[in-house]
Amino acid sequence: NTSTRLKVAYTATERRIIMLDGQAFFQVAHDKSRPFVVSAGDREVVAVGTQFEVRLDKKNVAVALLEGRVKVRARTDELRSLSAPNITIATLEPGEKLEFAFARPATLIKGVNVEDLTSWREGRVRFDTTPLAQAVEEMNRYGPVPIRIADASLATMPVSGVFRTGQSDSFVHALTELFQVRAERTEDAIELRRDQR
């Protein structure tokens, strides 16, 4: 996905991807003799033959499983952090998502729609009663002109819908049509405020 950086480190005994930032979808060929490992933050995802995605930012790691089975464990490669917290190994089943902030224990979310989570692969983002602040953050990953919430009272407003990545204007237009929100374009951003009319 956008702004993703990773390193590939394949050896005779292991296929390893080191995620530095961003989001990626993996479809793994079955090979028990060479496990596929994705290192992200202080954790790693181990798979043999499966489909899953990993998202890494400065504070969190999220792993969502579409098909097969993966294990999430403390990182074992030479780039791991020595201060990594001890988190019990988790095994994910299809339709499950594991999230953790670097400062908190992991949270297993069952029954997520992982196809919605990977809709970015088709150029779409999907929100389901998502707080506006989170939706804006997601849209800003793709748009050339950043959206800013200038009125803090709008931050928790729930937003639902499907939007094309990179089309901030249509997202903002929907907000102004459906909610008491007005948008003002400045030199470097689109600012959202509550419409008092």
mmCIF file of C-alpha atoms in Angstrom:
data_model
loop_
_atom_site.group_PDB
_atom_site.id
_atom_site.type_symbol
_atom_site.label_atom_id
_atom_site.label_comp_id
_atom_site.label_asym_id
_atom_site.label_seq_id
_atom_site.Cartn_x
_atom_site.Cartn_y
_atom_site.Cartn_z
ATOM 1 C CA ASN A 1 0.000 0.000 0.000
ATOM 2 C CA THR A 2 1.006 3.652 -0.104
ATOM 3 C CA SER A 3 4.248 4.725 1.641
ATOM 4 C CA THR A 4 5.270 1.157 2.406
ATOM 5 C CA ARG A 5 8.936 0.287 2.905
ATOM 6 C CA LEU A 6 10.263 -3.230 3.425
ATOM 7 C CA LYS A 7 13.375 -5.367 3.015
ATOM 8 C CA VAL A 8 13.559 -8.867 1.553
ATOM 9 C CA ALA A 9 15.917 -11.316 3.270
ATOM 10 C CA TYR A 10 15.611 -14.789 1.684
ATOM 11 C CA THR A 11 17.968 -17.604 2.702
ATOM 12 C CA ALA A 12 18.127 -21.359 2.075
ATOM 13 C CA THR A 13 16.092 -21.993 5.257
ATOM 14 C CA GLU A 14 13.774 -18.985 5.532
ATOM 15 C CA ARG A 15 11.855 -16.389 3.514
ATOM 16 C CA ARG A 16 11.858 -13.177 5.583
ATOM 17 C CA ILE A 17 10.304 -9.778 4.911
ATOM 18 C CA ILE A 18 11.272 -6.931 7.251
ATOM 19 C CA MET A 19 8.567 -4.256 7.268
ATOM 20 C CA LEU A 20 9.845 -0.799 8.051
ATOM 21 C CA ASP A 21 6.574 1.069 7.546
ATOM 22 C CA GLY A 22 3.213 0.793 5.797
ATOM 23 C CA GLN A 23 0.867 -2.004 4.802
ATOM 24 C CA ALA A 24 1.296 -5.082 2.616
ATOM 25 C CA PHE A 25 -0.706 -8.104 1.518
ATOM 26 C CA PHE A 26 1.063 -11.465 1.295
ATOM 27 C CA GLN A 27 0.012 -14.565 -0.628
ATOM 28 C CA VAL A 28 2.444 -17.252 0.469
ATOM 29 C CA ALA A 29 3.440 -20.340 -1.501
ATOM 30 C CA HIS A 30 3.471 -23.500 0.611
ATOM 31 C CA ASP A 31 7.026 -24.586 1.563
ATOM 32 C CA LYS A 32 7.476 -26.160 5.006
ATOM 33 C CA SER A 33 11.254 -26.252 4.609
ATOM 34 C CA ARG A 34 11.389 -22.442 4.175
ATOM 35 C CA PRO A 35 8.852 -20.698 6.429
ATOM 36 C CA PHE A 36 7.672 -17.247 5.374
ATOM 37 C CA VAL A 37 8.258 -14.694 8.144
ATOM 38 C CA VAL A 38 7.210 -11.034 8.237
ATOM 39 C CA SER A 39 8.982 -8.941 10.896
ATOM 40 C CA ALA A 40 7.016 -5.825 11.907
ATOM 41 C CA GLY A 41 7.997 -3.773 14.925
ATOM 42 C CA ASP A 42 8.720 -6.136 17.817
ATOM 43 C CA ARG A 43 6.612 -8.964 16.398
ATOM 44 C CA GLU A 44 6.773 -11.382 13.524
ATOM 45 C CA VAL A 45 4.176 -13.344 11.598
ATOM 46 C CA VAL A 46 5.072 -16.909 10.589
ATOM 47 C CA ALA A 47 3.233 -18.610 7.730
ATOM 48 C CA VAL A 48 3.643 -21.670 5.529
ATOM 49 C CA GLY A 49 0.902 -21.314 2.904
ATOM 50 C CA THR A 50 -1.647 -18.574 3.470
ATOM 51 C CA GLN A 51 -2.968 -15.086 2.671
ATOM 52 C CA PHE A 52 -2.685 -12.268 5.186
ATOM 53 C CA GLU A 53 -1.918 -8.600 5.552
ATOM 54 C CA VAL A 54 0.291 -6.682 7.949
ATOM 55 C CA ARG A 55 0.028 -2.983 8.740
ATOM 56 C CA LEU A 56 2.746 -1.147 10.649
ATOM 57 C CA ASP A 57 2.907 2.470 11.747
ATOM 58 C CA LYS A 58 4.816 4.328 14.443
ATOM 59 C CA LYS A 59 2.563 3.076 17.267
ATOM 60 C CA ASN A 60 0.802 -0.110 16.154
ATOM 61 C CA VAL A 61 1.003 -3.393 14.295
ATOM 62 C CA ALA A 62 -2.080 -5.158 12.913
ATOM 63 C CA VAL A 63 -2.254 -8.611 11.308
ATOM 64 C CA ALA A 64 -5.402 -9.788 9.482
ATOM 65 C CA LEU A 65 -5.784 -13.326 8.140
ATOM 66 C CA LEU A 66 -7.787 -14.124 5.006
ATOM 67 C CA GLU A 67 -6.842 -17.738 4.404
ATOM 68 C CA GLY A 68 -4.800 -20.466 6.075
ATOM 69 C CA ARG A 69 -3.180 -19.993 9.464
ATOM 70 C CA VAL A 70 -0.435 -17.802 10.894
ATOM 71 C CA LYS A 71 1.369 -17.488 14.208
ATOM 72 C CA VAL A 72 2.317 -14.159 15.742
ATOM 73 C CA ARG A 73 5.293 -14.192 18.117
ATOM 74 C CA ALA A 74 8.079 -12.026 19.500
ATOM 75 C CA ARG A 75 10.575 -11.063 16.853
ATOM 76 C CA THR A 76 13.598 -13.356 16.492
ATOM 77 C CA ASP A 77 15.806 -11.779 13.825
ATOM 78 C CA GLU A 78 18.879 -9.676 14.564
ATOM 79 C CA LEU A 79 16.967 -6.383 14.208
ATOM 80 C CA ARG A 80 14.547 -7.115 17.061
ATOM 81 C CA SER A 81 14.216 -4.710 19.964
ATOM 82 C CA LEU A 82 15.678 -5.983 23.221
ATOM 83 C CA SER A 83 12.893 -4.171 25.080
ATOM 84 C CA ALA A 84 10.120 -6.088 23.294
ATOM 85 C CA PRO A 85 7.349 -6.987 25.745
ATOM 86 C CA ASN A 86 6.637 -10.668 26.324
ATOM 87 C CA ILE A 87 3.389 -11.417 24.515
ATOM 88 C CA THR A 88 1.994 -14.934 24.303
ATOM 89 C CA ILE A 89 2.163 -16.435 20.829
ATOM 90 C CA ALA A 90 -1.174 -16.094 19.058
ATOM 91 C CA THR A 91 -2.421 -18.341 16.251
ATOM 92 C CA LEU A 92 -4.888 -16.657 13.906
ATOM 93 C CA GLU A 93 -7.700 -18.343 12.023
ATOM 94 C CA PRO A 94 -9.293 -16.912 8.845
ATOM 95 C CA GLY A 95 -11.408 -13.853 9.620
ATOM 96 C CA GLU A 96 -9.385 -12.856 12.673
ATOM 97 C CA LYS A 97 -7.285 -9.772 13.256
ATOM 98 C CA LEU A 98 -4.614 -9.166 15.870
ATOM 99 C CA GLU A 99 -3.721 -5.608 16.852
ATOM 100 C CA PHE A 100 -1.278 -4.294 19.370
ATOM 101 C CA ALA A 101 0.254 -0.984 20.280
ATOM 102 C CA PHE A 102 3.912 -1.162 21.187
ATOM 103 C CA ALA A 103 3.059 0.014 24.708
ATOM 104 C CA ARG A 104 0.074 -2.325 25.316
ATOM 105 C CA PRO A 105 -0.820 -6.033 25.146
ATOM 106 C CA ALA A 106 -2.311 -7.450 21.957
ATOM 107 C CA THR A 107 -6.025 -7.395 21.210
ATOM 108 C CA LEU A 108 -7.538 -10.253 19.191
ATOM 109 C CA ILE A 109 -10.558 -9.185 17.177
ATOM 110 C CA LYS A 110 -12.638 -12.073 15.902
ATOM 111 C CA GLY A 111 -15.147 -11.949 13.103
ATOM 112 C CA VAL A 112 -13.701 -8.987 11.204
ATOM 113 C CA ASN A 113 -14.429 -8.653 7.502
ATOM 114 C CA VAL A 114 -10.882 -9.039 6.257
ATOM 115 C CA GLU A 115 -11.960 -8.368 2.672
ATOM 116 C CA ASP A 116 -13.017 -4.898 3.808
ATOM 117 C CA LEU A 117 -9.616 -4.482 5.432
ATOM 118 C CA THR A 118 -7.885 -5.295 2.152
ATOM 119 C CA SER A 119 -10.164 -3.191 -0.069
ATOM 120 C CA TRP A 120 -7.200 -0.822 -0.535
ATOM 121 C CA ARG A 121 -5.863 -3.379 -3.024
ATOM 122 C CA GLU A 122 -8.762 -2.410 -5.292
ATOM 123 C CA GLY A 123 -8.339 1.319 -4.728
ATOM 124 C CA ARG A 124 -11.089 1.658 -2.127
ATOM 125 C CA VAL A 125 -11.358 2.408 1.576
ATOM 126 C CA ARG A 126 -14.386 1.326 3.584
ATOM 127 C CA PHE A 127 -15.642 2.925 6.786
ATOM 128 C CA ASP A 128 -18.300 1.478 9.085
ATOM 129 C CA THR A 129 -19.239 3.943 11.844
ATOM 130 C CA THR A 130 -15.571 4.959 11.890
ATOM 131 C CA PRO A 131 -14.718 8.109 13.902
ATOM 132 C CA LEU A 132 -14.111 10.993 11.496
ATOM 133 C CA ALA A 133 -10.589 11.568 12.819
ATOM 134 C CA GLN A 134 -9.643 7.981 11.926
ATOM 135 C CA ALA A 135 -11.346 8.196 8.515
ATOM 136 C CA VAL A 136 -9.516 11.441 7.723
ATOM 137 C CA GLU A 137 -6.211 9.882 8.724
ATOM 138 C CA GLU A 138 -6.878 6.979 6.352
ATOM 139 C CA MET A 139 -7.919 9.223 3.437
ATOM 140 C CA ASN A 140 -4.821 11.360 3.977
ATOM 141 C CA ARG A 141 -2.630 8.339 3.224
ATOM 142 C CA TYR A 142 -3.694 8.585 -0.423
ATOM 143 C CA GLY A 143 -4.691 12.179 -1.191
ATOM 144 C CA PRO A 144 -2.360 14.887 -2.495
ATOM 145 C CA VAL A 145 -4.100 17.585 -0.404
ATOM 146 C CA PRO A 146 -4.367 16.773 3.321
ATOM 147 C CA ILE A 147 -7.677 17.057 5.155
ATOM 148 C CA ARG A 148 -7.589 18.638 8.615
ATOM 149 C CA ILE A 149 -10.257 18.675 11.294
ATOM 150 C CA ALA A 150 -10.298 22.291 12.444
ATOM 151 C CA ASP A 151 -13.207 21.736 14.864
ATOM 152 C CA ALA A 152 -12.372 19.115 17.515
ATOM 153 C CA SER A 153 -16.068 18.411 18.114
ATOM 154 C CA LEU A 154 -16.162 16.645 14.719
ATOM 155 C CA ALA A 155 -13.414 14.140 15.539
ATOM 156 C CA THR A 156 -15.688 11.429 16.972
ATOM 157 C CA MET A 157 -18.517 11.809 14.436
ATOM 158 C CA PRO A 158 -19.180 8.323 12.951
ATOM 159 C CA VAL A 159 -18.683 7.958 9.199
ATOM 160 C CA SER A 160 -19.775 5.055 6.989
ATOM 161 C CA GLY A 161 -19.254 4.507 3.287
ATOM 162 C CA VAL A 162 -16.910 3.343 0.554
ATOM 163 C CA PHE A 163 -14.565 5.860 -1.053
ATOM 164 C CA ARG A 164 -11.941 5.758 -3.779
ATOM 165 C CA THR A 165 -8.366 6.179 -2.599
ATOM 166 C CA GLY A 166 -6.802 9.465 -3.667
ATOM 167 C CA GLN A 167 -10.167 11.192 -4.118
ATOM 168 C CA SER A 168 -10.268 13.454 -1.082
ATOM 169 C CA ASP A 169 -12.648 15.882 -2.777
ATOM 170 C CA SER A 170 -15.443 13.291 -3.133
ATOM 171 C CA PHE A 171 -14.959 12.244 0.508
ATOM 172 C CA VAL A 172 -15.206 15.871 1.667
ATOM 173 C CA HIS A 173 -18.201 16.476 -0.613
ATOM 174 C CA ALA A 174 -20.041 13.534 0.964
ATOM 175 C CA LEU A 175 -19.327 14.911 4.443
ATOM 176 C CA THR A 176 -20.670 18.357 3.583
ATOM 177 C CA GLU A 177 -23.773 16.889 1.918
ATOM 178 C CA LEU A 178 -24.691 14.419 4.665
ATOM 179 C CA PHE A 179 -23.567 16.163 7.851
ATOM 180 C CA GLN A 180 -23.417 19.622 9.352
ATOM 181 C CA VAL A 181 -19.880 20.040 8.096
ATOM 182 C CA ARG A 182 -18.389 22.777 5.961
ATOM 183 C CA ALA A 183 -15.085 22.578 4.167
ATOM 184 C CA GLU A 184 -12.655 25.410 3.516
ATOM 185 C CA ARG A 185 -9.699 25.039 1.183
ATOM 186 C CA THR A 186 -6.544 26.798 2.340
ATOM 187 C CA GLU A 187 -3.217 27.036 0.531
ATOM 188 C CA ASP A 188 -2.073 23.642 1.754
ATOM 189 C CA ALA A 189 -5.110 21.729 3.107
ATOM 190 C CA ILE A 190 -8.866 21.200 3.274
ATOM 191 C CA GLU A 191 -10.168 22.210 6.700
ATOM 192 C CA LEU A 192 -13.358 20.772 8.182
ATOM 193 C CA ARG A 193 -15.517 22.756 10.577
ATOM 194 C CA ARG A 194 -18.972 22.325 12.010
ATOM 195 C CA ASP A 195 -21.563 24.139 9.943
ATOM 196 C CA GLN A 196 -23.572 26.319 12.343
ATOM 197 C CA ARG A 197 -26.218 27.304 9.764
#
